JSON list of C-alpha atoms and ligand atoms in Angstrom, two decimals:
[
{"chain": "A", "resi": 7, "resn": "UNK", "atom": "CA", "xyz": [0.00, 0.00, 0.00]},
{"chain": "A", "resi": 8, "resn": "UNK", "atom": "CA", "xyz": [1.47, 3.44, -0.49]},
{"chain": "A", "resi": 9, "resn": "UNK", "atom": "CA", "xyz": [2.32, 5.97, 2.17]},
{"chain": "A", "resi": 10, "resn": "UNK", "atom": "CA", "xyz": [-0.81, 7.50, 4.30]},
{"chain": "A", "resi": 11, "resn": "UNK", "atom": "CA", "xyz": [-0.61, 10.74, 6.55]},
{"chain": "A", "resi": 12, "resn": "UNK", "atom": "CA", "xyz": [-0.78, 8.22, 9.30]},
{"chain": "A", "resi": 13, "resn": "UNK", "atom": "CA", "xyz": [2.71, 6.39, 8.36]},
{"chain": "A", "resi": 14, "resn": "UNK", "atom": "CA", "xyz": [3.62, 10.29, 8.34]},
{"chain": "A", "resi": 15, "resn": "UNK", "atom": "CA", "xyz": [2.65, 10.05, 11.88]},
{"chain": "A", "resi": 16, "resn": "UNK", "atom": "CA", "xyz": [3.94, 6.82, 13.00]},
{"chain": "A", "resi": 17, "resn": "UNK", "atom": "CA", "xyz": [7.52, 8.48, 11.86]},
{"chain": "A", "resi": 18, "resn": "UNK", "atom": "CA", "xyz": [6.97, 11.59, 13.20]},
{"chain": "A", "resi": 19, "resn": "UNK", "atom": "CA", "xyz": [6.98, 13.72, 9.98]},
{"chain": "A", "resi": 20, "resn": "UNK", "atom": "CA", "xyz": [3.96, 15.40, 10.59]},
{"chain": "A", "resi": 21, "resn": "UNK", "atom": "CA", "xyz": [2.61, 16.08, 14.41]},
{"chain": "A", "resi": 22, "resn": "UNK", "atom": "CA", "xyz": [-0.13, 14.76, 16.68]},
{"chain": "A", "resi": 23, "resn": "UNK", "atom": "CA", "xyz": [-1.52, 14.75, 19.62]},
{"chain": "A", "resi": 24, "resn": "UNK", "atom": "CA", "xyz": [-0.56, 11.13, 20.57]},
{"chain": "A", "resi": 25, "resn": "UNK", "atom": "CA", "xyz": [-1.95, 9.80, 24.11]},
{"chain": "A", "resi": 26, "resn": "UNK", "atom": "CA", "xyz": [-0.96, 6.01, 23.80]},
{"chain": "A", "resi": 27, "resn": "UNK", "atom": "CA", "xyz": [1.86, 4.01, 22.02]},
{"chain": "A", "resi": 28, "resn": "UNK", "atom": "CA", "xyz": [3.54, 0.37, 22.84]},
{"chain": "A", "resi": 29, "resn": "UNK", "atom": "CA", "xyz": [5.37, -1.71, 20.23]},
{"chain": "A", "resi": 30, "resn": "UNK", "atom": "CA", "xyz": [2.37, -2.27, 17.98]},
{"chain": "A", "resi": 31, "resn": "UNK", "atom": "CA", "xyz": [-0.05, 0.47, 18.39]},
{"chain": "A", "resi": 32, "resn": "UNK", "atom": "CA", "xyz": [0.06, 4.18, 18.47]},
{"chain": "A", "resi": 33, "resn": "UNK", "atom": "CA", "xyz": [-3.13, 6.08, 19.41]},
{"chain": "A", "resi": 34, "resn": "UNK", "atom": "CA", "xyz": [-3.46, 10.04, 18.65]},
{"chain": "A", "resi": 35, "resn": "UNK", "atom": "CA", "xyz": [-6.52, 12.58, 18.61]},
{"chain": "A", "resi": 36, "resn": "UNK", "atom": "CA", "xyz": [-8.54, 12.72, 15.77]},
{"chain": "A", "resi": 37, "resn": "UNK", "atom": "CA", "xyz": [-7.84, 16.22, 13.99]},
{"chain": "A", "resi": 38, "resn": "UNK", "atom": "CA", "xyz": [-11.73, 16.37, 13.48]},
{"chain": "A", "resi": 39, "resn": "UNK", "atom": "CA", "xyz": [-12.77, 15.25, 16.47]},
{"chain": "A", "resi": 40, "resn": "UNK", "atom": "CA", "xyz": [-16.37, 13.90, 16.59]},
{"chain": "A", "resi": 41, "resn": "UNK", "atom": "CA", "xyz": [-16.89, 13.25, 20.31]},
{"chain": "A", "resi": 42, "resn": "UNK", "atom": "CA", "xyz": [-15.41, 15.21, 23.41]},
{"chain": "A", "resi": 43, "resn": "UNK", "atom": "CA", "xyz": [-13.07, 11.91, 23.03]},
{"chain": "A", "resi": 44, "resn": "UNK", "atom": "CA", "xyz": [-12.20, 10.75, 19.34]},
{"chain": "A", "resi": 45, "resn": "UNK", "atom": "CA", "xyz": [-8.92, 8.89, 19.42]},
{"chain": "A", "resi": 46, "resn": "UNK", "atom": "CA", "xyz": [-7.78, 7.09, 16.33]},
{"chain": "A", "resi": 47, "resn": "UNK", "atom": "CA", "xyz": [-5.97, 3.71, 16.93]},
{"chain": "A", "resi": 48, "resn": "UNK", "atom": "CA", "xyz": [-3.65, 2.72, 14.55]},
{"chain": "A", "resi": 49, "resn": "UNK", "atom": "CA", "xyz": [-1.27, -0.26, 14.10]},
{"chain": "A", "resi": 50, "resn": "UNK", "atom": "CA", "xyz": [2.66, 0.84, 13.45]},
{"chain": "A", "resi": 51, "resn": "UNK", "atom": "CA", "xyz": [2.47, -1.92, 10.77]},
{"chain": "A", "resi": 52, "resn": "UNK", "atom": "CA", "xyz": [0.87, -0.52, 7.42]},
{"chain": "A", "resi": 53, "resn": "UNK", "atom": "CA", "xyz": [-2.38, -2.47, 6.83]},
{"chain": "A", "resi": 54, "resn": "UNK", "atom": "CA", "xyz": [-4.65, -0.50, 4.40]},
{"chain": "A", "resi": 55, "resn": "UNK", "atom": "CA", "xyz": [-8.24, -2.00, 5.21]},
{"chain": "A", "resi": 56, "resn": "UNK", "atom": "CA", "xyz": [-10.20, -4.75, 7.31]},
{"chain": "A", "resi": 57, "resn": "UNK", "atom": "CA", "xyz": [-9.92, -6.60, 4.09]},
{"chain": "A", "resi": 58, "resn": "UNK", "atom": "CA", "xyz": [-6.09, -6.95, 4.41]},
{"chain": "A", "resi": 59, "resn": "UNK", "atom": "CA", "xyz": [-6.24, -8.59, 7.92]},
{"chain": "A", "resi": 60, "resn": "UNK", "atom": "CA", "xyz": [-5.51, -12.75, 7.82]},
{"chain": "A", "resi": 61, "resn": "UNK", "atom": "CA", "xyz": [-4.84, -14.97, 10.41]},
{"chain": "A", "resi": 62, "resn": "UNK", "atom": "CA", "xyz": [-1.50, -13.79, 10.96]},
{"chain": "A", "resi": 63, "resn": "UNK", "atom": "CA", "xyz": [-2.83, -10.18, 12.16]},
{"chain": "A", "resi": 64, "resn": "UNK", "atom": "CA", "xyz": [-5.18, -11.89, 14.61]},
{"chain": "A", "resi": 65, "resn": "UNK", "atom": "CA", "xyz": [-3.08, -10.80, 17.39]},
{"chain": "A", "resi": 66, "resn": "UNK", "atom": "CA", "xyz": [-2.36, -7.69, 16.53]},
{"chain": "A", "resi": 67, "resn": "UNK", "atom": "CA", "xyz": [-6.27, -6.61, 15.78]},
{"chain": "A", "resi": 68, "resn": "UNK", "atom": "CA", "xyz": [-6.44, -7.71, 19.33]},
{"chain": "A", "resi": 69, "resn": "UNK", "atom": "CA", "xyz": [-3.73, -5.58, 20.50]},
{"chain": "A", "resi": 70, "resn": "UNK", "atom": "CA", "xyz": [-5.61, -2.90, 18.70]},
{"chain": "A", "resi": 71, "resn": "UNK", "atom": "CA", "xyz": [-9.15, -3.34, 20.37]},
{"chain": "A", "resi": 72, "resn": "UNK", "atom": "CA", "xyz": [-7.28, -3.92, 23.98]},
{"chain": "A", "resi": 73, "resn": "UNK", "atom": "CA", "xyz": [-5.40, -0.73, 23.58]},
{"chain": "A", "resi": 74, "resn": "UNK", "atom": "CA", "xyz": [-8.90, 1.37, 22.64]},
{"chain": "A", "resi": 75, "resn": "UNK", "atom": "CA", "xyz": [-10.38, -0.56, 25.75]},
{"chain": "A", "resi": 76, "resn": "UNK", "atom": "CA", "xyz": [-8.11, -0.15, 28.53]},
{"chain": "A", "resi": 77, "resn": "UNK", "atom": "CA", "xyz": [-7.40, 3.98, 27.15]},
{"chain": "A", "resi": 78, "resn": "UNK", "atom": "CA", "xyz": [-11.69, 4.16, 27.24]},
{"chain": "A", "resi": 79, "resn": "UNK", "atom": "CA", "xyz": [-11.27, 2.32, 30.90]},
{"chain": "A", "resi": 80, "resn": "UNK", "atom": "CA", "xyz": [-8.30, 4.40, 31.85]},
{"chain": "A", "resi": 81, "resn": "UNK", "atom": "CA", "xyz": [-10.66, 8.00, 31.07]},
{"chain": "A", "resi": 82, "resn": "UNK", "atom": "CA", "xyz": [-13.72, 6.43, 33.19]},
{"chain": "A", "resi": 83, "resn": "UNK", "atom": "CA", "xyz": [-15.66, 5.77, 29.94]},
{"chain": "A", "resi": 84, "resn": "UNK", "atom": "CA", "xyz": [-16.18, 2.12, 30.68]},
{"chain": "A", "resi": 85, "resn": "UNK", "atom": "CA", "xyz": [-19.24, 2.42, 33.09]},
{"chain": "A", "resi": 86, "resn": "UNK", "atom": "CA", "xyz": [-21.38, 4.96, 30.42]},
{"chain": "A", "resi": 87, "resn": "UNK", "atom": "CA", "xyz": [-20.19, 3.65, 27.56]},
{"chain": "A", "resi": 88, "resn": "UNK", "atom": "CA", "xyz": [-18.27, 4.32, 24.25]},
{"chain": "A", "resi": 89, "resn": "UNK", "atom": "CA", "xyz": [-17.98, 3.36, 20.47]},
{"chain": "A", "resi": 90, "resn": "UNK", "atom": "CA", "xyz": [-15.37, 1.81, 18.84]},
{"chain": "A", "resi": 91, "resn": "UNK", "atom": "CA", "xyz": [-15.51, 2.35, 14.92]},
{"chain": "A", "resi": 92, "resn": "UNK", "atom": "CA", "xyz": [-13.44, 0.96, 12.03]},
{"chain": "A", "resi": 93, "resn": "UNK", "atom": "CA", "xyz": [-14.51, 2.24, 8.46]},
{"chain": "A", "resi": 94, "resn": "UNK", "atom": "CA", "xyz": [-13.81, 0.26, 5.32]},
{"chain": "A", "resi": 95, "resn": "UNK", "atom": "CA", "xyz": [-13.54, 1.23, 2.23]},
{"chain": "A", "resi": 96, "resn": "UNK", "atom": "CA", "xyz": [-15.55, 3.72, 0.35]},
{"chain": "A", "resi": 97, "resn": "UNK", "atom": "CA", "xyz": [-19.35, 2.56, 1.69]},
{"chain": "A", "resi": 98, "resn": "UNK", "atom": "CA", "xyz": [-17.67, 2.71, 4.96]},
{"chain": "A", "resi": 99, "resn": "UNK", "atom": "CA", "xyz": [-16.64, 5.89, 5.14]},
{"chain": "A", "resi": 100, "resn": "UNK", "atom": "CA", "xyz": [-13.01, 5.30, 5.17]},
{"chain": "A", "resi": 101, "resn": "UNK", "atom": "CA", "xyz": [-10.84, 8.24, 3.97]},
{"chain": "A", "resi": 102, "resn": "UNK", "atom": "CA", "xyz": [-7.77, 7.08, 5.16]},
{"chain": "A", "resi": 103, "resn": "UNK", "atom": "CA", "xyz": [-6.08, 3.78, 3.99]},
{"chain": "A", "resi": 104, "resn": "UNK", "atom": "CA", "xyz": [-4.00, 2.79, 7.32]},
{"chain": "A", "resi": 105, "resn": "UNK", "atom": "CA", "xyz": [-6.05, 0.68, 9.32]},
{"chain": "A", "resi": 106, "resn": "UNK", "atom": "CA", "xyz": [-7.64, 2.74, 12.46]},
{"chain": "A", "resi": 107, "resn": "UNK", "atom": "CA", "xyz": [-10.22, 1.80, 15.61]},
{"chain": "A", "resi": 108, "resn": "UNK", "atom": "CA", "xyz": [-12.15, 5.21, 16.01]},
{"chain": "A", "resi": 109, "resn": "UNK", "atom": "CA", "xyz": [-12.68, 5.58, 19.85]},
{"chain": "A", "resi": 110, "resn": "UNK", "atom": "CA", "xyz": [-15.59, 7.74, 20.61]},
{"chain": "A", "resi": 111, "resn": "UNK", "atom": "CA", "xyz": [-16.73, 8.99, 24.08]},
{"chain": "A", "resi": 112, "resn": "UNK", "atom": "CA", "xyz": [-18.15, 11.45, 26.16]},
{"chain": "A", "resi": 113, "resn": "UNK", "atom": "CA", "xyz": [-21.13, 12.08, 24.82]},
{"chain": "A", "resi": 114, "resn": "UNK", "atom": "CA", "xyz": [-24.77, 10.12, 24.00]},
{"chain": "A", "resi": 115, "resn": "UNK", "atom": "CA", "xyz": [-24.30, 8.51, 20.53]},
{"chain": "A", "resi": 116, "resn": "UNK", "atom": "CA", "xyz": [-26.80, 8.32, 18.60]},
{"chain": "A", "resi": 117, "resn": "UNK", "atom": "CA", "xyz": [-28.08, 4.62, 16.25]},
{"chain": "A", "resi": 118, "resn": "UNK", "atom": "CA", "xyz": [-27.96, 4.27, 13.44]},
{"chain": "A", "resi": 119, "resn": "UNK", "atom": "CA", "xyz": [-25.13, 6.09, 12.10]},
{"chain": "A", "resi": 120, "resn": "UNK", "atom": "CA", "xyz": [-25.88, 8.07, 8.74]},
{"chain": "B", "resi": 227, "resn": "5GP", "atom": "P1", "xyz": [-11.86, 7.38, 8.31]},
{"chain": "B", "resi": 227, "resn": "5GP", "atom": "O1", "xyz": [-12.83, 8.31, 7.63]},
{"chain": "B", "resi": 227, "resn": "5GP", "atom": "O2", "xyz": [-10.80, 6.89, 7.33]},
{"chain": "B", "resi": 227, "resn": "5GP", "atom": "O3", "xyz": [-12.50, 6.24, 9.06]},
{"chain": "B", "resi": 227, "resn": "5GP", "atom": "O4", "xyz": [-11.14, 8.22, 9.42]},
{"chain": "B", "resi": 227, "resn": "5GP", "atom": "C1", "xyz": [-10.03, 9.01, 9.17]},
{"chain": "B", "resi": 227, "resn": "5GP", "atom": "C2", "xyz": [-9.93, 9.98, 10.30]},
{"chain": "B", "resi": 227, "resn": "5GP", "atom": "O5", "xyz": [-8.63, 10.53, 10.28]},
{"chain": "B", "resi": 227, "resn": "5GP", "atom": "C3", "xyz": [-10.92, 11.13, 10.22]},
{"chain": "B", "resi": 227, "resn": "5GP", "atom": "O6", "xyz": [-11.76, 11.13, 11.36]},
{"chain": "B", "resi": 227, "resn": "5GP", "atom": "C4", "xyz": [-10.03, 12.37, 10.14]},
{"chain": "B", "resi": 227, "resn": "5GP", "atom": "O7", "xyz": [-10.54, 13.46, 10.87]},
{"chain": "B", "resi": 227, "resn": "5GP", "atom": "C5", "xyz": [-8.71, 11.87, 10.69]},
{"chain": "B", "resi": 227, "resn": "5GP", "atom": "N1", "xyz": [-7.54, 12.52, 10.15]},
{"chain": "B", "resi": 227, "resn": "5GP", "atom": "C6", "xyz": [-7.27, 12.76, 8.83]},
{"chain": "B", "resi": 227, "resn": "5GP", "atom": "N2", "xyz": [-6.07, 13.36, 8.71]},
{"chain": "B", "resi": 227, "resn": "5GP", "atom": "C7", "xyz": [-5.57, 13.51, 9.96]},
{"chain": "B", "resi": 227, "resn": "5GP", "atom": "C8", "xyz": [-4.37, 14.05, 10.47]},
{"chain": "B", "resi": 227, "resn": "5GP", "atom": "O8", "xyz": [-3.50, 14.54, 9.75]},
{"chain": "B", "resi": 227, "resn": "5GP", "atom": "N3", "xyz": [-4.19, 14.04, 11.82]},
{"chain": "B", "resi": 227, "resn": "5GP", "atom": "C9", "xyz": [-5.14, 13.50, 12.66]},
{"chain": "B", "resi": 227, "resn": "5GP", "atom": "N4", "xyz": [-4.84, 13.52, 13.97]},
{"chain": "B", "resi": 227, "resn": "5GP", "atom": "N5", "xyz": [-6.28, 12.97, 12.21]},
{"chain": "B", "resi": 227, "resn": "5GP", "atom": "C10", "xyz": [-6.50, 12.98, 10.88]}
]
């Protein structure tokens, strides 16, 4: 896949606000930010859409969703809830083509999404 703004971010070429990072994940505000809380979770390797996970990445989707979880926990979102939001492809909504967990909270979401 070619280079995102997110690889950009991953090698610190371009800024972010980045609240979370361990050998596989790196977690930064959304620039847009949706929710009083919109981190994007991203894994350091380059993976372009859900399609592109196999078997091999079953660990590290895990990794991802853990990370989102224990940040949500860690802000005392766990008791009133949150979303957690990956976009594929063009019906999806996905704009950008590095894998990324949207963690929303802080606010009543509303169902069904447009
Ligand atoms: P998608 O639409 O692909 O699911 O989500 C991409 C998200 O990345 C959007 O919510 C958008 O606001 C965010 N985003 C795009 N460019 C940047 C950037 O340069 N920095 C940050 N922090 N977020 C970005």
């Amino acid at each position: 896949m070619g280079d995102t703004i997110f690889s950009k971010i991953i090698r610190r070429e371009i800024p972010a606000d980045i609240v979370y990072e361990d050998d596989d994940v790196l977690a930064f505000r959304d620039i847009n930010g949706q929710a009083p809380t919109h981190i994007l979770f991203i894994p350091r390797k380059a993976v372009a859409t859900l399609n592109d996970l196999d078997e091999a990445d079953a660990l590290l989707i895990g990794k991802l969703v853990l990370a989102a979880t224990a940040y949500a926990k860690s802000q005392g979102f766990a008791e009133k809830g949150y979303r957690c939001v990956i976009n594929c492809n063009e019906d999806g909504g996905q704009s950008v083509y590095h894998l990324h967990l949207h963690l929303l909270a802080g606010r009543r979401l509303s169902w069904p999404p447009g």
